[in-house]
CSV table of C-alpha atoms in Angstrom, one decimal:
chain,number,residue,atom,x,y,z
A,1,MET,CA,63.4,30.9,-53.1
A,2,SER,CA,63.6,28.0,-50.6
A,3,ALA,CA,62.7,30.3,-47.8
A,4,ILE,CA,59.5,31.4,-49.6
A,5,ILE,CA,58.6,27.7,-50.2
A,6,GLY,CA,59.3,26.9,-46.5
A,7,ALA,CA,57.1,29.8,-45.3
A,8,ARG,CA,54.3,28.8,-47.6
A,9,THR,CA,54.6,25.2,-46.4
A,10,MET,CA,54.5,26.2,-42.7
A,11,SER,CA,51.5,28.4,-43.4
A,12,THR,CA,49.7,25.5,-44.9
A,13,TRP,CA,50.7,23.3,-42.1
A,14,SER,CA,49.5,25.8,-39.5
A,15,GLN,CA,46.1,25.9,-41.2
A,16,ARG,CA,45.7,22.2,-41.4
A,17,LEU,CA,47.0,21.5,-37.9
A,18,ALA,CA,44.7,24.1,-36.4
A,19,MET,CA,41.7,22.6,-38.2
A,20,LEU,CA,42.7,19.1,-37.2
A,21,ALA,CA,43.1,20.2,-33.5
A,22,VAL,CA,39.6,21.7,-33.6
A,23,PHE,CA,38.1,18.5,-35.0
A,24,ILE,CA,39.8,16.3,-32.5
A,25,VAL,CA,38.6,18.4,-29.6
A,26,ALA,CA,35.1,18.5,-31.1
A,27,THR,CA,35.1,14.7,-31.5
A,28,LEU,CA,36.1,14.3,-27.8
A,29,LEU,CA,33.3,16.6,-26.8
A,30,LEU,CA,30.6,15.1,-29.1
A,31,TYR,CA,31.5,11.6,-27.9
A,32,ARG,CA,32.2,12.6,-24.4
A,33,ASP,CA,30.2,9.8,-22.9
A,34,THR,CA,32.4,7.2,-24.6
A,35,VAL,CA,35.5,9.2,-23.5
A,36,ALA,CA,34.2,9.3,-19.9
A,37,ALA,CA,33.6,5.6,-19.9
A,38,MET,CA,37.1,4.9,-21.0
A,39,VAL,CA,38.7,7.3,-18.4
A,40,GLU,CA,36.5,5.8,-15.7
A,41,ILE,CA,37.8,2.3,-16.5
A,42,TRP,CA,41.4,3.6,-16.5
A,43,LEU,CA,41.0,5.1,-13.0
A,44,ARG,CA,39.2,2.2,-11.3
A,45,SER,CA,40.8,-0.8,-12.9
A,46,ASP,CA,44.4,-1.8,-12.1
A,47,THR,CA,44.4,-3.9,-15.3
A,48,PHE,CA,44.0,-0.7,-17.4
A,49,ALA,CA,45.8,1.9,-15.3
A,50,HIS,CA,48.6,2.0,-17.9
A,51,CYS,CA,46.1,3.4,-20.5
A,52,LEU,CA,46.4,6.8,-18.8
A,53,LEU,CA,50.0,7.0,-20.2
A,54,VAL,CA,49.0,6.1,-23.8
A,55,PRO,CA,47.8,9.6,-25.1
A,56,PRO,CA,50.9,11.5,-23.7
A,57,ILE,CA,53.3,8.8,-25.0
A,58,SER,CA,51.6,9.0,-28.4
A,59,ALA,CA,51.9,12.8,-28.5
A,60,TRP,CA,55.6,12.5,-27.5
A,61,LEU,CA,56.3,10.0,-30.2
A,62,ILE,CA,54.7,12.4,-32.8
A,63,TRP,CA,56.7,15.3,-31.4
A,64,ARG,CA,59.9,13.3,-31.9
A,65,ARG,CA,59.1,13.1,-35.6
A,66,ARG,CA,58.1,16.7,-36.0
A,67,ALA,CA,61.0,17.5,-38.4
A,68,ASP,CA,60.2,14.6,-40.7
A,69,ILE,CA,56.5,15.4,-40.6
A,70,ALA,CA,57.0,19.1,-41.4
A,71,ALA,CA,59.2,18.2,-44.3
A,72,GLU,CA,56.3,16.5,-46.0
A,73,GLN,CA,53.8,18.4,-48.1
A,74,PRO,CA,50.4,18.4,-46.5
A,75,SER,CA,47.5,17.2,-48.6
A,76,SER,CA,43.9,15.9,-48.2
A,77,ILE,CA,42.4,12.5,-48.7
A,78,PRO,CA,38.6,13.1,-49.0
A,79,TRP,CA,37.7,9.5,-49.6
A,80,LEU,CA,38.7,8.6,-46.0
A,81,LEU,CA,35.4,10.2,-45.0
A,82,LEU,CA,33.9,6.9,-46.1
A,83,PRO,CA,35.7,4.7,-43.6
A,84,MET,CA,35.1,7.4,-41.0
A,85,ALA,CA,31.4,7.1,-41.7
A,86,ALA,CA,31.7,3.4,-41.3
A,87,ALA,CA,33.5,3.8,-38.0
A,88,GLY,CA,30.7,6.2,-36.9
A,89,LEU,CA,28.1,3.6,-37.8
A,90,LEU,CA,29.9,0.9,-35.8
A,91,TRP,CA,30.3,3.3,-32.9
A,92,LEU,CA,26.5,3.7,-33.0
A,93,LEU,CA,25.9,0.0,-33.1
A,94,GLY,CA,28.4,-0.6,-30.3
A,95,ASP,CA,26.6,2.1,-28.1
A,96,LEU,CA,23.2,0.6,-28.9
A,97,ALA,CA,24.4,-2.9,-28.0
A,98,THR,CA,26.3,-1.5,-24.9
A,99,VAL,CA,29.5,-3.1,-26.1
A,100,ASN,CA,32.0,-0.6,-24.7
A,101,ALA,CA,35.0,-2.0,-26.5
A,102,VAL,CA,33.4,-1.5,-29.9
A,103,SER,CA,32.3,2.1,-29.3
A,104,GLN,CA,35.6,3.0,-27.7
A,105,PHE,CA,37.6,1.3,-30.5
A,106,MET,CA,35.6,3.2,-33.1
A,107,LEU,CA,36.1,6.5,-31.3
A,108,VAL,CA,39.9,6.0,-31.6
A,109,THR,CA,39.5,5.0,-35.2
A,110,LEU,CA,37.6,8.2,-36.0
A,111,ILE,CA,40.5,10.2,-34.6
A,112,VAL,CA,43.2,8.1,-36.3
A,113,LEU,CA,41.5,8.4,-39.7
A,114,MET,CA,41.0,12.1,-39.3
A,115,VAL,CA,44.8,12.7,-39.4
A,116,PRO,CA,45.4,11.4,-42.9
A,117,ALA,CA,42.2,12.9,-44.1
A,118,PHE,CA,43.4,16.4,-43.1
A,119,VAL,CA,47.2,16.2,-43.6
A,120,GLY,CA,47.6,13.5,-46.3
A,121,TRP,CA,49.4,10.2,-46.5
A,122,PRO,CA,53.1,11.3,-46.7
A,123,ALA,CA,52.9,13.1,-43.4
A,124,THR,CA,50.8,10.4,-41.8
A,125,ARG,CA,53.3,7.7,-42.8
A,126,GLN,CA,55.8,9.5,-40.5
A,127,MET,CA,53.5,8.9,-37.5
A,128,LEU,CA,51.9,5.6,-38.2
A,129,PHE,CA,53.1,3.9,-35.0
A,130,PRO,CA,52.1,6.8,-32.7
A,131,LEU,CA,48.6,6.8,-34.2
A,132,GLY,CA,48.4,3.0,-33.9
A,133,PHE,CA,49.7,3.2,-30.4
A,134,LEU,CA,46.5,5.1,-29.4
A,135,TYR,CA,44.6,1.8,-29.6
A,136,PHE,CA,46.3,0.7,-26.4
A,137,ALA,CA,44.1,3.3,-24.7
A,138,VAL,CA,41.1,1.1,-25.4
A,139,PRO,CA,40.5,-1.0,-22.2
A,140,ILE,CA,40.1,-4.3,-23.9
A,141,GLY,CA,41.5,-7.8,-23.1
A,142,GLU,CA,39.4,-9.1,-20.2
A,143,PHE,CA,37.6,-11.5,-22.5
A,144,LEU,CA,40.9,-13.5,-22.4
A,145,MET,CA,40.5,-14.0,-18.6
A,146,PRO,CA,38.6,-17.3,-18.6
A,147,TRP,CA,41.1,-18.9,-21.0
A,148,LEU,CA,44.1,-17.5,-19.1
A,149,MET,CA,42.7,-18.8,-15.8
A,150,GLU,CA,42.0,-22.2,-17.3
A,151,SER,CA,45.5,-22.5,-18.8
A,152,THR,CA,47.1,-21.3,-15.6
A,153,ALA,CA,45.3,-23.9,-13.6
A,154,ASP,CA,46.2,-26.6,-16.1
A,155,PHE,CA,49.9,-25.7,-16.0
A,156,THR,CA,50.0,-25.4,-12.3
A,157,VAL,CA,48.3,-28.7,-11.6
A,158,SER,CA,50.4,-30.5,-14.2
A,159,ALA,CA,53.6,-29.1,-12.8
A,160,LEU,CA,52.6,-30.1,-9.3
A,161,VAL,CA,51.9,-33.6,-10.4
A,162,LEU,CA,55.3,-33.8,-12.1
A,163,SER,CA,56.8,-32.6,-8.9
A,164,GLY,CA,55.4,-35.6,-7.1
A,165,ILE,CA,52.6,-33.7,-5.2
A,166,PRO,CA,49.1,-35.3,-5.3
A,167,VAL,CA,46.4,-32.9,-6.5
A,168,TYR,CA,42.6,-33.0,-6.4
A,169,ARG,CA,41.2,-30.4,-8.8
A,170,GLU,CA,37.6,-29.3,-9.6
A,171,GLY,CA,37.2,-26.2,-11.8
A,172,HIS,CA,39.8,-23.6,-10.9
A,173,GLN,CA,40.2,-24.9,-7.4
A,174,PHE,CA,42.5,-27.6,-6.3
A,175,ILE,CA,43.8,-29.3,-3.1
A,176,ILE,CA,47.3,-30.5,-2.2
A,177,PRO,CA,48.3,-32.0,1.1
A,178,SER,CA,49.3,-28.7,2.6
A,179,GLY,CA,46.1,-26.8,1.7
A,180,ALA,CA,43.6,-25.6,-0.8
A,181,TRP,CA,44.4,-23.1,-3.7
A,182,SER,CA,42.3,-21.3,-6.3
A,183,VAL,CA,43.1,-19.6,-9.5
A,184,VAL,CA,41.1,-16.3,-9.4
A,185,GLU,CA,40.9,-13.3,-11.7
A,186,ALA,CA,44.0,-11.7,-10.2
A,187,CYS,CA,46.0,-14.9,-11.0
A,188,SER,CA,45.0,-15.0,-14.7
A,189,GLY,CA,47.9,-12.9,-15.7
A,190,VAL,CA,45.8,-10.6,-18.0
A,191,ARG,CA,47.4,-7.6,-16.3
A,192,TYR,CA,50.8,-8.8,-17.1
A,193,LEU,CA,49.9,-9.7,-20.7
A,194,ILE,CA,48.3,-6.3,-21.6
A,195,ALA,CA,51.0,-4.3,-19.9
A,196,SER,CA,53.7,-6.4,-21.6
A,197,LEU,CA,52.2,-5.9,-25.1
A,198,MET,CA,52.0,-2.1,-24.7
A,199,VAL,CA,55.5,-1.7,-23.3
A,200,GLY,CA,56.8,-4.3,-25.8
A,201,ALA,CA,55.4,-2.5,-28.7
A,202,LEU,CA,57.0,0.8,-27.5
A,203,PHE,CA,60.3,-0.9,-27.0
A,204,ALA,CA,60.2,-2.5,-30.4
A,205,TYR,CA,59.4,0.8,-32.1
A,206,LEU,CA,62.2,2.7,-30.4
A,207,ASN,CA,64.9,0.1,-30.7
A,208,TYR,CA,64.3,-1.6,-34.0
A,209,ARG,CA,64.1,-0.3,-37.6
A,210,SER,CA,63.4,-3.7,-39.2
A,211,MET,CA,59.7,-4.7,-39.3
A,212,ARG,CA,60.8,-8.3,-39.0
A,213,ARG,CA,62.6,-7.6,-35.7
A,214,ARG,CA,59.7,-5.5,-34.4
A,215,TRP,CA,57.1,-8.2,-35.0
A,216,LEU,CA,59.4,-10.9,-33.6
A,217,PHE,CA,59.8,-9.0,-30.4
A,218,MET,CA,56.1,-8.4,-30.2
A,219,GLY,CA,55.6,-12.1,-30.4
A,220,VAL,CA,58.0,-12.6,-27.5
A,221,ALA,CA,56.1,-9.9,-25.6
A,222,LEU,CA,53.0,-11.9,-26.1
A,223,VAL,CA,54.3,-15.3,-25.2
A,224,VAL,CA,56.6,-14.5,-22.3
A,225,PRO,CA,54.0,-13.0,-19.9
A,226,ILE,CA,51.7,-16.0,-20.4
A,227,VAL,CA,54.4,-18.5,-19.7
A,228,ALA,CA,55.9,-16.4,-16.9
A,229,ASN,CA,52.5,-16.3,-15.2
A,230,TRP,CA,52.2,-20.1,-15.4
A,231,VAL,CA,55.6,-20.4,-13.8
A,232,ARG,CA,54.8,-17.7,-11.2
A,233,ALA,CA,51.6,-19.5,-10.1
A,234,TYR,CA,53.4,-22.9,-9.8
A,235,LEU,CA,56.3,-21.3,-7.8
A,236,ILE,CA,53.9,-19.5,-5.5
A,237,VAL,CA,52.0,-22.8,-4.7
A,238,MET,CA,55.3,-24.6,-4.2
A,239,LEU,CA,56.6,-21.8,-1.9
A,240,GLY,CA,53.5,-22.1,0.2
A,241,HIS,CA,53.6,-25.9,0.2
A,242,LEU,CA,57.3,-26.1,1.3
A,243,SER,CA,56.9,-23.4,3.9
A,244,ASN,CA,53.7,-24.9,5.4
A,245,ASN,CA,51.8,-21.9,4.1
A,246,LYS,CA,53.9,-19.4,6.0
A,247,LEU,CA,55.0,-17.8,2.8
A,248,ALA,CA,53.0,-16.9,-0.3
A,249,ALA,CA,49.7,-17.2,1.6
A,250,GLY,CA,47.2,-14.4,1.3
A,251,ALA,CA,47.8,-11.1,-0.5
A,252,ASP,CA,51.6,-11.3,-0.4
A,253,HIS,CA,51.6,-13.8,-3.2
A,254,LEU,CA,50.4,-11.1,-5.5
A,255,ILE,CA,53.3,-8.9,-4.5
A,256,TYR,CA,55.7,-11.8,-5.2
A,257,GLY,CA,54.0,-12.2,-8.6
A,258,TRP,CA,54.6,-8.6,-9.6
A,259,VAL,CA,58.2,-8.8,-8.5
A,260,PHE,CA,58.7,-12.0,-10.5
A,261,PHE,CA,56.9,-10.4,-13.5
A,262,GLY,CA,59.1,-7.3,-13.3
A,263,VAL,CA,62.3,-9.4,-13.3
A,264,VAL,CA,61.1,-11.4,-16.3
A,265,ILE,CA,60.2,-8.3,-18.3
A,266,LEU,CA,63.5,-6.6,-17.4
A,267,LEU,CA,65.4,-9.7,-18.7
A,268,MET,CA,63.3,-9.7,-21.8
A,269,PHE,CA,64.2,-6.0,-22.5
A,270,MET,CA,67.9,-6.6,-21.7
A,271,ILE,CA,68.1,-9.5,-24.1
A,272,GLY,CA,66.1,-7.6,-26.8
A,273,SER,CA,68.4,-4.6,-26.5
A,274,ARG,CA,71.4,-6.8,-27.7
A,275,TRP,CA,69.8,-6.7,-31.2
A,276,SER,CA,68.8,-3.0,-31.2
A,277,GLU,CA,69.2,-1.0,-34.4
A,278,PRO,CA,70.3,2.7,-34.0
A,279,GLU,CA,68.1,5.2,-35.7
A,280,VAL,CA,69.5,6.4,-39.0
A,281,ALA,CA,69.4,10.2,-39.5
A,282,PRO,CA,67.1,11.0,-42.5
A,283,ALA,CA,68.8,12.4,-45.6
A,284,ALA,CA,68.4,16.1,-46.2
A,285,ARG,CA,65.6,16.8,-48.7
A,286,MET,CA,63.8,19.9,-50.0
A,287,THR,CA,60.1,20.3,-49.5
A,288,GLY,CA,58.1,20.3,-52.7
A,289,VAL,CA,56.4,23.4,-53.9
A,290,ILE,CA,52.9,23.9,-52.5
A,291,GLY,CA,50.5,24.0,-55.4
A,292,PRO,CA,46.8,24.9,-55.5
A,293,GLY,CA,45.9,21.7,-53.8
A,294,GLY,CA,48.1,22.6,-50.7
A,295,ARG,CA,45.4,24.5,-49.0
A,296,LEU,CA,42.7,22.6,-47.1
A,297,PRO,CA,39.5,22.3,-49.3
A,298,TRP,CA,36.6,24.0,-47.5
A,299,ALA,CA,34.3,21.1,-48.4
A,300,LEU,CA,36.4,18.6,-46.4
A,301,PRO,CA,35.8,20.0,-42.9
A,302,VAL,CA,32.1,20.6,-43.7
A,303,ALA,CA,31.7,17.0,-44.8
A,304,ALA,CA,33.8,15.7,-41.9
A,305,ALA,CA,31.5,17.6,-39.5
A,306,GLY,CA,28.5,15.9,-41.0
A,307,VAL,CA,30.2,12.5,-40.6
A,308,LEU,CA,30.9,13.2,-36.9
A,309,LEU,CA,27.5,14.6,-36.1
A,310,LEU,CA,25.3,12.1,-37.8
A,311,PRO,CA,25.9,9.1,-35.4
A,312,VAL,CA,25.4,11.3,-32.3
A,313,PHE,CA,22.2,12.8,-33.6
A,314,ALA,CA,20.9,9.3,-34.6
A,315,LEU,CA,21.7,7.9,-31.1
A,316,ASN,CA,19.9,10.9,-29.4
A,317,GLY,CA,16.9,10.5,-31.7
A,318,LEU,CA,16.6,6.7,-30.9
A,319,LEU,CA,17.0,7.3,-27.1
A,320,ALA,CA,14.3,10.0,-27.2
A,321,HIS,CA,11.7,7.4,-28.2
A,322,GLU,CA,12.7,4.8,-25.6
A,323,SER,CA,10.7,4.4,-22.5
A,324,GLN,CA,12.1,6.2,-19.5
A,325,ALA,CA,9.7,4.6,-17.0
A,326,VAL,CA,11.2,2.5,-14.2
A,327,PRO,CA,10.0,-1.2,-14.8
A,328,GLN,CA,8.0,-2.9,-12.1
A,329,LEU,CA,8.3,-6.7,-12.1
A,330,GLY,CA,5.4,-8.6,-10.6
A,331,GLU,CA,5.0,-12.3,-9.7
A,332,PRO,CA,4.3,-14.3,-12.9
A,333,ALA,CA,0.9,-15.9,-13.0
A,334,ALA,CA,2.6,-19.3,-12.6
A,335,ARG,CA,1.1,-22.7,-12.1
A,336,TRP,CA,3.4,-23.5,-9.2
A,337,ARG,CA,2.9,-22.2,-5.6
A,338,SER,CA,5.4,-20.0,-3.8
A,339,ALA,CA,7.8,-21.8,-1.5
A,340,GLU,CA,11.2,-21.5,0.1
A,341,PRO,CA,14.0,-21.5,-2.5
A,342,PRO,CA,16.3,-24.5,-2.4
A,343,SER,CA,19.2,-22.5,-1.1
A,344,SER,CA,20.2,-19.0,-0.1
A,345,TRP,CA,22.5,-18.6,-3.1
A,346,MET,CA,21.9,-15.6,-5.4
A,347,PRO,CA,23.6,-14.7,-8.6
A,348,VAL,CA,25.8,-11.6,-8.9
A,349,ILE,CA,23.9,-9.3,-11.3
A,350,ASP,CA,24.9,-5.7,-11.3
A,351,LYS,CA,22.3,-2.9,-11.1
A,352,PRO,CA,19.2,-4.3,-12.9
A,353,ALA,CA,16.4,-1.8,-13.3
A,354,ALA,CA,14.1,-4.4,-11.6
A,355,ARG,CA,14.6,-7.7,-10.0
A,356,LEU,CA,12.5,-10.7,-8.7
A,357,ALA,CA,13.7,-13.6,-6.6
A,358,GLY,CA,11.7,-16.4,-5.0
A,359,GLY,CA,11.1,-20.1,-4.8
A,360,TYR,CA,8.4,-22.3,-6.3
A,361,ALA,CA,7.1,-25.8,-5.8
A,362,ALA,CA,4.8,-28.0,-7.9
A,363,THR,CA,2.7,-29.5,-5.1
A,364,VAL,CA,1.0,-28.3,-1.9
A,365,GLU,CA,3.2,-30.5,0.2
A,366,PRO,CA,5.5,-28.3,2.4
A,367,ALA,CA,8.4,-30.7,2.0
A,368,SER,CA,8.3,-31.0,-1.8
A,369,ALA,CA,11.4,-29.9,-3.8
A,370,SER,CA,11.4,-26.3,-4.9
A,371,VAL,CA,13.0,-24.3,-7.7
A,372,GLY,CA,14.7,-21.0,-7.2
A,373,LEU,CA,13.9,-18.2,-9.7
A,374,PHE,CA,15.9,-15.0,-10.3
A,375,ILE,CA,14.9,-12.4,-12.9
A,376,GLY,CA,17.1,-9.3,-13.5
A,377,TYR,CA,15.3,-6.8,-15.8
A,378,PHE,CA,17.2,-4.2,-17.7
A,379,ARG,CA,16.1,-0.9,-19.4
A,380,GLN,CA,18.1,2.2,-20.5
A,381,GLN,CA,21.3,0.1,-20.3
A,382,SER,CA,24.6,1.8,-19.7
A,383,ALA,CA,28.2,0.9,-19.0
A,384,ASP,CA,27.5,0.0,-15.4
A,385,SER,CA,24.1,-1.5,-15.8
A,386,LYS,CA,23.7,-3.9,-18.8
A,387,LEU,CA,22.2,-7.3,-19.5
A,388,VAL,CA,25.4,-8.9,-20.8
A,389,SER,CA,28.4,-7.9,-18.8
A,390,SER,CA,31.5,-9.6,-17.4
A,391,ASN,CA,30.5,-8.3,-14.0
A,392,ASN,CA,27.3,-10.4,-14.1
A,393,GLN,CA,28.3,-13.8,-12.8
A,394,LEU,CA,26.7,-16.8,-11.2
A,395,VAL,CA,29.4,-16.7,-8.6
A,396,ARG,CA,32.6,-14.7,-8.1
A,397,SER,CA,35.9,-16.7,-8.1
A,398,THR,CA,36.6,-15.1,-4.7
A,399,ASP,CA,33.3,-16.3,-3.1
A,400,HIS,CA,33.8,-18.2,0.1
A,401,ASP,CA,30.4,-20.0,0.0
A,402,TRP,CA,30.1,-21.3,-3.5
A,403,ALA,CA,32.3,-22.2,-6.4
A,404,LEU,CA,31.7,-23.0,-10.1
A,405,ALA,CA,32.3,-26.7,-10.9
A,406,ARG,CA,31.3,-26.9,-14.5
A,407,THR,CA,29.3,-25.2,-17.3
A,408,GLY,CA,27.5,-26.3,-20.5
A,409,VAL,CA,24.5,-25.9,-22.7
A,410,ARG,CA,21.6,-28.3,-23.1
A,411,PRO,CA,18.2,-28.4,-24.9
A,412,VAL,CA,14.8,-28.4,-23.2
A,413,VAL,CA,11.7,-29.5,-25.1
A,414,LEU,CA,8.7,-27.5,-24.1
A,415,ASP,CA,5.0,-28.6,-24.2
A,416,SER,CA,4.5,-26.9,-27.5
A,417,GLY,CA,7.2,-29.1,-29.0
A,418,ALA,CA,9.6,-26.2,-29.4
A,419,GLU,CA,13.2,-26.8,-28.3
A,420,LEU,CA,14.8,-24.2,-26.1
A,421,ALA,CA,18.5,-24.1,-25.3
A,422,VAL,CA,19.6,-23.2,-21.8
A,423,ARG,CA,23.0,-22.5,-20.3
A,424,THR,CA,23.8,-24.9,-17.5
A,425,ALA,CA,26.2,-24.8,-14.5
A,426,VAL,CA,26.9,-26.8,-11.4
A,427,LEU,CA,27.8,-24.9,-8.2
A,428,ARG,CA,29.3,-26.6,-5.2
A,429,ARG,CA,30.7,-25.6,-1.8
A,430,PRO,CA,34.4,-24.7,-1.9
A,431,VAL,CA,36.9,-27.6,-1.9
A,432,GLY,CA,37.7,-28.7,1.7
A,433,GLN,CA,34.3,-27.8,3.3
A,434,PRO,CA,32.3,-30.6,4.9
A,435,ASP,CA,29.1,-29.3,3.2
A,436,THR,CA,28.7,-31.2,-0.1
A,437,THR,CA,25.6,-29.4,-1.3
A,438,ARG,CA,25.5,-28.9,-5.1
A,439,LEU,CA,23.2,-26.7,-7.2
A,440,ILE,CA,22.1,-27.1,-10.8
A,441,VAL,CA,21.7,-23.7,-12.4
A,442,TRP,CA,20.1,-22.9,-15.7
A,443,GLN,CA,20.3,-19.5,-17.4
A,444,LEU,CA,18.5,-17.7,-20.3
A,445,TYR,CA,18.5,-14.2,-21.8
A,446,TRP,CA,15.2,-12.7,-22.8
A,447,VAL,CA,15.7,-9.8,-25.3
A,448,ASN,CA,12.5,-8.0,-26.2
A,449,GLY,CA,10.6,-11.3,-26.4
A,450,ARG,CA,13.4,-13.4,-27.9
A,451,TYR,CA,15.3,-16.1,-26.0
A,452,THR,CA,19.0,-16.9,-26.3
A,453,THR,CA,21.9,-18.3,-24.3
A,454,ASP,CA,24.6,-16.6,-26.4
A,455,ASP,CA,26.2,-13.3,-25.1
A,456,THR,CA,27.0,-12.1,-28.6
A,457,ALA,CA,23.5,-12.9,-29.9
A,458,ALA,CA,21.9,-11.1,-27.0
A,459,LYS,CA,24.0,-8.0,-27.8
A,460,VAL,CA,23.1,-8.2,-31.5
A,461,TYR,CA,19.4,-8.6,-30.8
A,462,GLY,CA,19.4,-5.7,-28.4
A,463,ALA,CA,21.1,-3.4,-30.9
A,464,TRP,CA,18.7,-4.5,-33.7
A,465,TYR,CA,15.6,-3.8,-31.6
A,466,ARG,CA,16.9,-0.4,-30.6
A,467,LEU,CA,17.6,0.5,-34.2
A,468,GLN,CA,13.9,-0.3,-34.9
A,469,GLY,CA,12.9,2.0,-32.1
A,470,ARG,CA,11.7,-0.8,-29.9
A,471,GLY,CA,13.9,0.0,-26.9
A,472,ASP,CA,16.6,-2.1,-25.2
A,473,ASP,CA,14.5,-4.0,-22.7
A,474,GLY,CA,16.0,-7.4,-21.7
A,475,ALA,CA,16.1,-9.8,-18.8
A,476,VAL,CA,18.3,-12.6,-17.5
A,477,LEU,CA,16.4,-15.6,-16.2
A,478,ILE,CA,18.2,-17.9,-13.7
A,479,PHE,CA,16.7,-21.1,-12.3
A,480,HIS,CA,18.3,-23.4,-9.7
A,481,ALA,CA,17.6,-26.6,-7.9
A,482,LEU,CA,19.5,-29.0,-5.7
A,483,GLU,CA,21.5,-31.6,-7.6
A,484,SER,CA,20.8,-35.2,-7.0
A,485,VAL,CA,22.5,-38.4,-8.2
A,486,ASP,CA,19.3,-39.7,-9.8
A,487,GLY,CA,18.9,-36.6,-12.0
A,488,ALA,CA,15.8,-35.4,-10.1
A,489,GLY,CA,17.2,-31.8,-10.0
A,490,GLU,CA,17.3,-31.5,-13.8
A,491,ALA,CA,13.9,-33.1,-14.2
A,492,LEU,CA,12.5,-30.6,-11.7
A,493,LEU,CA,13.9,-27.6,-13.6
A,494,GLU,CA,12.7,-29.0,-16.9
A,495,SER,CA,9.2,-29.5,-15.4
A,496,TYR,CA,9.2,-25.9,-14.0
A,497,LEU,CA,10.1,-24.4,-17.4
A,498,ARG,CA,7.4,-26.4,-19.2
A,499,ASP,CA,4.7,-25.3,-16.8
A,500,ASN,CA,5.8,-21.7,-16.1
A,501,LEU,CA,7.9,-20.2,-18.9
A,502,ASP,CA,4.8,-18.9,-20.8
A,503,ALA,CA,3.7,-17.1,-17.6
A,504,ILE,CA,7.1,-15.6,-17.1
A,505,ASP,CA,7.3,-14.5,-20.7
A,506,ALA,CA,3.8,-12.8,-20.4
A,507,GLU,CA,5.0,-10.9,-17.3
A,508,LEU,CA,8.1,-9.7,-19.1
A,509,ARG,CA,6.1,-8.5,-22.1
A,510,ARG,CA,3.7,-6.7,-19.8
A,511,VAL,CA,6.6,-4.8,-18.2
A,512,ARG,CA,8.1,-4.1,-21.6
A,513,ASP,CA,4.8,-2.7,-23.0
A,514,GLY,CA,4.2,-0.6,-19.8
A,515,ARG,CA,0.8,-2.2,-19.1
């Protein structure tokens, strides 16, 4: 009798697993652009190279539990189609707003929810961690980089001062008697942090049975790489200082950093293994009899197919109505004359569909102060060409000509009486250079006729306008002038905006409307 029950169970499992495999493959094909964007990041970014290992590790973890999974009676959870539909909607919004992390996270969520929908909760409970582990395949975490860089610089400078070494700091750059140092993206420790979290989660799952111990170790895996990176940065600067920059200068300090990080993580695992809990063999049990509900209801795959197809069809329908024309930016009908820009500095804006750069002065006198203008116009935004992106920066941290001194936001009152917020920054020459030129930079986003300085708001506005069928046209406006002690630079920028912003807005609307 038990053999008959086992055969019926395996037959039901075969049916459900085959259908689940078909739907997972179909999902990867339907959302192939999102999959391709994820894989492209895995292959080009050292920070997320470990993501390549996540799918095979997850599959291996499920395979380890195959006996426990097969012992469960498969069932269906049709109501999970509702959260799947919500995930599909969020994927659509993420794609419309070109927020890769959202669309990629929702793609993984669709696959994860699909499993209990097709095989039921008892079987899914046996593979909760392997399914959750799949989220480590989403290349997310670089948003922590500014905070990590700031905290690393804070710790390093404080530790140097406590060591009796005088320090002059501005932004992420600082000078000590033996030379100048800078905390750049590679020094932020974000790679260490993300890799430590992934490996720490796997270690905790394989070595602990208690949820308390697992979460405690995950907390350690979160804190240790951050503190270790602070100590690493301090030791590297000290090593360079004490060796008169013969050691830890140049690229080799990154190698020392990885060696130090590897030793710290190894010690963390060695200590953590002292409290490991051996896996207890599950008690023998008999599989329940498969009743009429054991077979997969035909309506579930039909409805699931509709849930998967609807977001893709909606996106294609919206894209079909957006302008495919290449935008052509012209000189705004401004009230100021063309002039030489105040400096040769240019922002780093990746692949705009159109761009305009120039200088403008208020008077006819050749020696009058000028304002630099840069416009980057975006249309048909994609993963490598979008208005709001971490790749779009005023200056790279590795730039040898300019460095970011400080940032902020300030209001500007226009002639109409309306108040407009602008994002502000001050750029200077790198510490140690004799050139003391400083630039004041103001920045704005223009999203389909609406202004904002907030990255998130710009994304939301863009998605909202695309949902209305109005396209994804947007532009970044960047103005700069020479800083002066009497505040003349800011007054010049404010005067330029009051006199010319309407003309700039009219030109952007002309491009958007294709006139």
